[in-house]
PDB file of C-alpha atoms in Angstrom:
ATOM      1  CA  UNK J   1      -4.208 -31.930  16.185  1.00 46.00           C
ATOM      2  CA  UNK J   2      -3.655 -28.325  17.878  1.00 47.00           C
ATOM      3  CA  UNK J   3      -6.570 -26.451  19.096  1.00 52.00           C
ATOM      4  CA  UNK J   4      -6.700 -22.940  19.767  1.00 56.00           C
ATOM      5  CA  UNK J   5      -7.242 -23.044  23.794  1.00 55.00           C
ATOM      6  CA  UNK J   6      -4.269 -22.581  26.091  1.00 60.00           C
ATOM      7  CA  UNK J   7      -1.364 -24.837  26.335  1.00 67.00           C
ATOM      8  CA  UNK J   8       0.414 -25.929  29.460  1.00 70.00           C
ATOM      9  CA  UNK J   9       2.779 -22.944  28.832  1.00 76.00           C
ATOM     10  CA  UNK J  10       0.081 -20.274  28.467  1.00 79.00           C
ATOM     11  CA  UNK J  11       0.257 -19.810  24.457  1.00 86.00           C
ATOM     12  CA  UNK J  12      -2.847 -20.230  22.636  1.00 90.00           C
ATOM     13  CA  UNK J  13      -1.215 -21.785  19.072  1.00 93.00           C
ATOM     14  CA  UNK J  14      -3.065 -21.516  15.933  1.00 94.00           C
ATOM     15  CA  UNK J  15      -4.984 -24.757  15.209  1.00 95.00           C
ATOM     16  CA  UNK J  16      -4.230 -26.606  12.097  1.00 95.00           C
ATOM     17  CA  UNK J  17      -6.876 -24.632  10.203  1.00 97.00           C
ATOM     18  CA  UNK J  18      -5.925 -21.662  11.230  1.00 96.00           C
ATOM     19  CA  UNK J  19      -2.390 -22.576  10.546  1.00 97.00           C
ATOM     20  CA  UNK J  20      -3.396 -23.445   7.123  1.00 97.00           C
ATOM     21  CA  UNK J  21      -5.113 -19.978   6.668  1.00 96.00           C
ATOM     22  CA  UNK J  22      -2.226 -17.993   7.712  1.00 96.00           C
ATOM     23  CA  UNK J  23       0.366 -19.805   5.626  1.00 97.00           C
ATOM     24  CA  UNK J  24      -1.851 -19.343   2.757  1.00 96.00           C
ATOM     25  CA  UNK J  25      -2.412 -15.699   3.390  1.00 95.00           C
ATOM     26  CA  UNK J  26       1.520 -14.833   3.439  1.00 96.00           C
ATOM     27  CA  UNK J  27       2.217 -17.173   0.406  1.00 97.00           C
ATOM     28  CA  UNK J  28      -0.626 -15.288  -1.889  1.00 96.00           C
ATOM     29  CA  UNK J  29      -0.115 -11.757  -0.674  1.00 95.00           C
ATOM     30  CA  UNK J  30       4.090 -12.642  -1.220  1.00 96.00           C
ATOM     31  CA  UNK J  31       3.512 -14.122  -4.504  1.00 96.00           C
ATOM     32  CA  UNK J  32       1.074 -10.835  -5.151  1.00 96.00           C
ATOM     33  CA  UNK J  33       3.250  -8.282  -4.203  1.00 95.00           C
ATOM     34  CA  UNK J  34       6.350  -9.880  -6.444  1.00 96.00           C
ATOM     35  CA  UNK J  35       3.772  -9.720  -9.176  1.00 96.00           C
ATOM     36  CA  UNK J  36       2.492  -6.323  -8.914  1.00 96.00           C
ATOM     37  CA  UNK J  37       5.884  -5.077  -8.961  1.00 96.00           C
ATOM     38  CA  UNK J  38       7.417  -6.816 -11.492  1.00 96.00           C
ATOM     39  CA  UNK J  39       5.241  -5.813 -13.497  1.00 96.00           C
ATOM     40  CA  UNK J  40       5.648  -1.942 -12.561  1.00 96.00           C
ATOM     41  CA  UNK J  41       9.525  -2.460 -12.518  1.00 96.00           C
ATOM     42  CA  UNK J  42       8.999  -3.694 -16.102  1.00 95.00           C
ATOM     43  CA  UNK J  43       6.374  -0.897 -17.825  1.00 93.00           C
ATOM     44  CA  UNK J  44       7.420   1.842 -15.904  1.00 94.00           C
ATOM     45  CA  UNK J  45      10.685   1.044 -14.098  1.00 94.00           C
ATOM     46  CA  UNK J  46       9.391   1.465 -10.278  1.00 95.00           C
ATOM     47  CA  UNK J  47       8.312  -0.393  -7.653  1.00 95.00           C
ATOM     48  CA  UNK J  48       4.710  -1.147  -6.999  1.00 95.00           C
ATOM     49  CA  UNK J  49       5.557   1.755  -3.562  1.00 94.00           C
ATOM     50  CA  UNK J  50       5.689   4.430  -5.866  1.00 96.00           C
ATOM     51  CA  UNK J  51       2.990   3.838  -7.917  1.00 97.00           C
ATOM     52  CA  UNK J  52       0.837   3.737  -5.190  1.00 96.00           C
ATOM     53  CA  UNK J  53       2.047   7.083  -4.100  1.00 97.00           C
ATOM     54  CA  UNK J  54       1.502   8.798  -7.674  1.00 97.00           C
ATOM     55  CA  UNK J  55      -1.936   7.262  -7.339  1.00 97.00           C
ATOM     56  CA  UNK J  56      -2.673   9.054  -4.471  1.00 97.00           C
ATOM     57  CA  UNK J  57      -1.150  12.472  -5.324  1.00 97.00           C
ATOM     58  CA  UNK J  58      -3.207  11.971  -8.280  1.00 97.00           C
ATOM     59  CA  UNK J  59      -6.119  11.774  -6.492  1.00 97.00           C
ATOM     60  CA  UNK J  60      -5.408  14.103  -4.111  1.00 96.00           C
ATOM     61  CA  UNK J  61      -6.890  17.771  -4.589  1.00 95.00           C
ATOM     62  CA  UNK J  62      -4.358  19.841  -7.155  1.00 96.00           C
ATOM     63  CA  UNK J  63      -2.720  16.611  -7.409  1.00 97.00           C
ATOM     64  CA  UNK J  64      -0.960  17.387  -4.045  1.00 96.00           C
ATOM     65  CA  UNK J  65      -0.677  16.229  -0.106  1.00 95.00           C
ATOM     66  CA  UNK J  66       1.301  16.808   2.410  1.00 94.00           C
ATOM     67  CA  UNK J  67       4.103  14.604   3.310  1.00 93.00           C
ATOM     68  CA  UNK J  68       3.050  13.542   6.707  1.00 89.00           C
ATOM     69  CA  UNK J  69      -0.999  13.004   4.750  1.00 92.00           C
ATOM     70  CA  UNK J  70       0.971  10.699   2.601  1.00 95.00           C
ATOM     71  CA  UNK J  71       2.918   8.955   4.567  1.00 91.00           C
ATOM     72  CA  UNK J  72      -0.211   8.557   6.378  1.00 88.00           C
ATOM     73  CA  UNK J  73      -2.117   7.519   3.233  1.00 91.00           C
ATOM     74  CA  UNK J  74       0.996   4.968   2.578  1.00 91.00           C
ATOM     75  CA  UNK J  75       1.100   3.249   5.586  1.00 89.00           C
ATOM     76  CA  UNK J  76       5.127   4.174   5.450  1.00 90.00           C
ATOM     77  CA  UNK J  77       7.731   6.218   7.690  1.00 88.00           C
ATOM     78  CA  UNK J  78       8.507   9.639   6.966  1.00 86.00           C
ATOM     79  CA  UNK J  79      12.351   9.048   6.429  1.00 89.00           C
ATOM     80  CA  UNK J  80      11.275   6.346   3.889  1.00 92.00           C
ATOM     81  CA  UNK J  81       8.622   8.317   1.850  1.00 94.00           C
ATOM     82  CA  UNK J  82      11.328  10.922   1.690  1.00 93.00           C
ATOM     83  CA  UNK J  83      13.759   8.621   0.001  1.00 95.00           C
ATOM     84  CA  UNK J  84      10.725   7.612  -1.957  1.00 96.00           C
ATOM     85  CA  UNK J  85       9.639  11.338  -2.648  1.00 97.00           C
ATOM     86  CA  UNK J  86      13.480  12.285  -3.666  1.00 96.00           C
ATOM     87  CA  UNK J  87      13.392   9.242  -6.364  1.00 96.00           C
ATOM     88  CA  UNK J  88      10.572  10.002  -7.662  1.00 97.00           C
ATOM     89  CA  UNK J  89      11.729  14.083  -7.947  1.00 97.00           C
ATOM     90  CA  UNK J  90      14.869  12.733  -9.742  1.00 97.00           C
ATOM     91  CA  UNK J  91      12.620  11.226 -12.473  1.00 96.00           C
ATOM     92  CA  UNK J  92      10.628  14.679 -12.553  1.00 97.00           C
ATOM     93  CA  UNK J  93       7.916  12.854 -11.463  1.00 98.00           C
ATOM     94  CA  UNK J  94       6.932  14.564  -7.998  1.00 98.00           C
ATOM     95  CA  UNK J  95       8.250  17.802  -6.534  1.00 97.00           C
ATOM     96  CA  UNK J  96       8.065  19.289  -3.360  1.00 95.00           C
ATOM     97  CA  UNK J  97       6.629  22.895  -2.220  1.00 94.00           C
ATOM     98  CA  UNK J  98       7.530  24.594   1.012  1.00 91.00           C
ATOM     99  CA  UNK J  99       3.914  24.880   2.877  1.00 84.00           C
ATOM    100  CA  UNK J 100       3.510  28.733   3.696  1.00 83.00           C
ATOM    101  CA  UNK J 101       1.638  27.896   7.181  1.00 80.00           C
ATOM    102  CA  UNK J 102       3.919  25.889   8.212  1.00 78.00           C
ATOM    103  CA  UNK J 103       7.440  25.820   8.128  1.00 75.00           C
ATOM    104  CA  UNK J 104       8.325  22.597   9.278  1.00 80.00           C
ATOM    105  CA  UNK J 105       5.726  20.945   6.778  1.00 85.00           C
ATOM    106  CA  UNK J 106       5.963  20.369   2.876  1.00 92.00           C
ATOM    107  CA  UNK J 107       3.492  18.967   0.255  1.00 95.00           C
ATOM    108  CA  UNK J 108       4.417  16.587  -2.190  1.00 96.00           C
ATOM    109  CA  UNK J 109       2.855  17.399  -5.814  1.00 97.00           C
ATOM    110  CA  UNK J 110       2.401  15.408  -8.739  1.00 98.00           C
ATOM    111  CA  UNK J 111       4.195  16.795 -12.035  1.00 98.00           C
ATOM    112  CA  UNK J 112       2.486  16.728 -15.229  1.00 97.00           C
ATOM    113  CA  UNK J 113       5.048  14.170 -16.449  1.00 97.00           C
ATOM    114  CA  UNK J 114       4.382  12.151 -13.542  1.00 97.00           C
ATOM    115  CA  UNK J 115       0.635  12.362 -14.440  1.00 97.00           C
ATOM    116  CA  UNK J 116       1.507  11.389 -17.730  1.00 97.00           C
ATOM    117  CA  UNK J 117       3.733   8.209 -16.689  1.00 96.00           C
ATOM    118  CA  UNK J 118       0.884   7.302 -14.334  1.00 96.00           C
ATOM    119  CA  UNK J 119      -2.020   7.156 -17.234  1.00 96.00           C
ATOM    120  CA  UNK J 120       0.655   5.663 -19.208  1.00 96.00           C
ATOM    121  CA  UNK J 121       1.068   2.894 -16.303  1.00 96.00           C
ATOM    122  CA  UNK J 122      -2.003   2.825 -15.123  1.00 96.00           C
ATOM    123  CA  UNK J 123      -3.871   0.326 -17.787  1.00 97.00           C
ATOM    124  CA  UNK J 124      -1.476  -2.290 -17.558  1.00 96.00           C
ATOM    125  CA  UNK J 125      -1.472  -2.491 -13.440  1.00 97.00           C
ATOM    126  CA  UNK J 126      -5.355  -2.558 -14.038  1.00 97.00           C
ATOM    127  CA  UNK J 127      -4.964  -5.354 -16.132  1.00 97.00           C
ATOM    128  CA  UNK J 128      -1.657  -6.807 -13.744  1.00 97.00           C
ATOM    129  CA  UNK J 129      -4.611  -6.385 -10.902  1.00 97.00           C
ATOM    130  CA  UNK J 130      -7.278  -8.140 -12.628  1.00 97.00           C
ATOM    131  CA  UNK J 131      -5.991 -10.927 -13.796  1.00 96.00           C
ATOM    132  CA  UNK J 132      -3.662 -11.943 -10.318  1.00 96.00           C
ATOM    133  CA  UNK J 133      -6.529 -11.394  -8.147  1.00 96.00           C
ATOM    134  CA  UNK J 134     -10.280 -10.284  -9.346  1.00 97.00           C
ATOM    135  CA  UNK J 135     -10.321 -12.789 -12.503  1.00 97.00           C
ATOM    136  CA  UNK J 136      -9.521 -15.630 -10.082  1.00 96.00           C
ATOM    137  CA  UNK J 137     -12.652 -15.326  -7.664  1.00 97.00           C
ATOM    138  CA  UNK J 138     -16.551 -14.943  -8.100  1.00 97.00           C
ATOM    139  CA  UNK J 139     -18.104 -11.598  -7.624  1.00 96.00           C
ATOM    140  CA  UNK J 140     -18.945 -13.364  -3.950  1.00 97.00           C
ATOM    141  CA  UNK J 141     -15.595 -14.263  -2.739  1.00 97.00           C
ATOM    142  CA  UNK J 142     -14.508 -10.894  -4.157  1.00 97.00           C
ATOM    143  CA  UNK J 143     -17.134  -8.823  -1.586  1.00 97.00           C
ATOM    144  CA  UNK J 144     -16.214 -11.597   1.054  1.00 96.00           C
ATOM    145  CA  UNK J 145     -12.897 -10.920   0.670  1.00 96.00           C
ATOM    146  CA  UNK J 146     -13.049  -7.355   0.661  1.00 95.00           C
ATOM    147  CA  UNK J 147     -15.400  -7.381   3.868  1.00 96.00           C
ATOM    148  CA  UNK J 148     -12.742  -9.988   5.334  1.00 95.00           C
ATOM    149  CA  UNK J 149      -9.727  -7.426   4.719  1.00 93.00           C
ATOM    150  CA  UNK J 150     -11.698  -4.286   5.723  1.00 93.00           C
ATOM    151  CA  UNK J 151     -12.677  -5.607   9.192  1.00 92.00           C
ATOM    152  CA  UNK J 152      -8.849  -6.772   9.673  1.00 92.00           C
ATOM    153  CA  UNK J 153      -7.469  -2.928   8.210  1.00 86.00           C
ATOM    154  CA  UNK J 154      -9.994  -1.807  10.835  1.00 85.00           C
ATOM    155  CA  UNK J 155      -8.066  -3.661  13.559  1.00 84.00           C
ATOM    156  CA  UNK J 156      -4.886  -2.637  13.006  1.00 83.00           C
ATOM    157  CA  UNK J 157      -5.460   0.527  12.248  1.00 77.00           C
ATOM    158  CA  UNK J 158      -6.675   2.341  15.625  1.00 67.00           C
ATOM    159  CA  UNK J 159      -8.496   5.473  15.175  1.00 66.00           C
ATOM    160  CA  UNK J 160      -7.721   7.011  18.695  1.00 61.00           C
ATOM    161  CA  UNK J 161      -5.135   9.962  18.977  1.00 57.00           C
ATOM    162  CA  UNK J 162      -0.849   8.698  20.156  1.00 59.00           C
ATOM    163  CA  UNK J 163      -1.512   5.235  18.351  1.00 59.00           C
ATOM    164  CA  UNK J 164       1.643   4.057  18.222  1.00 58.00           C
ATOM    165  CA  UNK J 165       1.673   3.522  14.205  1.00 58.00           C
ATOM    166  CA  UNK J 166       4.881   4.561  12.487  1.00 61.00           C
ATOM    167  CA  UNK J 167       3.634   6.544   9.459  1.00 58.00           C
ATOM    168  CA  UNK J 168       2.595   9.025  12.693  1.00 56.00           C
ATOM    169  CA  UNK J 169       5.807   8.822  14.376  1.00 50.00           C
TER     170      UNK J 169
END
């Protein structure tokens, strides 16, 4: 059986556990994300990416952020929320305004079609959501879950100015 204390070649391996734990973890998030977007792919023809990024412009104040906020927001590179951004402009969905203080920087703004697609798509993720994940656990493994993925977001995601993350770069 493995334990988790150092090896004769410095490593400290996962013990069987933990192995067990990890595997787990990529299998269910894999077999979530597939799910999530299939299901977008089929009621609204886009991946589960872009949804996520109409959800947040349609949060967002005036249904608009700017592109490096959302990028931020996304957790994804510039050059790939741009592709994203330019996709999602071709289906009228999003558009893009020049930001007068800056002339570098742009916002990204959510369309009244593309508010309209989103309530339109929004019930049926809900429902995608629910039953994958929430209907599956207890309302305690739901907050121990949600404590467990907080405190790992937390970890990765360093608060301190230069952190090397590439939705900054």
């Amino acid at each position: 059986m493995n334990t988790a204390s150092d090896s004769a070649d410095g490593h400290r391996w996962l013990t069987d556990e933990e192995q067990r734990v990890w595997r787990s973890y990529l299998h269910a998030t894999t077999l979530l994300d597939d799910h999530l977007d299939r299901q977008l792919q089929r009621d609204a023809g886009m991946p589960h990416m872009y949804y996520g990024l109409l959800v947040s412009l349609g949060e967002a104040p005036r249904r608009r952020l700017r592109m490096t906020e959302l990028a931020r927001k996304s957790k994804i590179t510039r050059s790939r929320l741009s592709h994203a951004i330019a996709r999602l402009e071709n289906n009228g969905w999003v558009r893009r305004e020049d930001c007068p203080s800056d002339k570098r920087g742009q916002f990204a703004v959510l369309t009244d079609e593309g508010a309209q697609v989103l309530r339109r798509t929004a019930p049926g993720h809900v429902t995608a959501v629910r039953q994958a994940l929430f209907d599956r656990l207890t309302p305690e493994q739901q907050k121990t879950l949600g404590e467990i993925m907080h405190i790992v977001a937390e970890g990765l995601q360093p608060s301190e100015a230069g952190a090397d993350l590439p939705w900054l770069r």
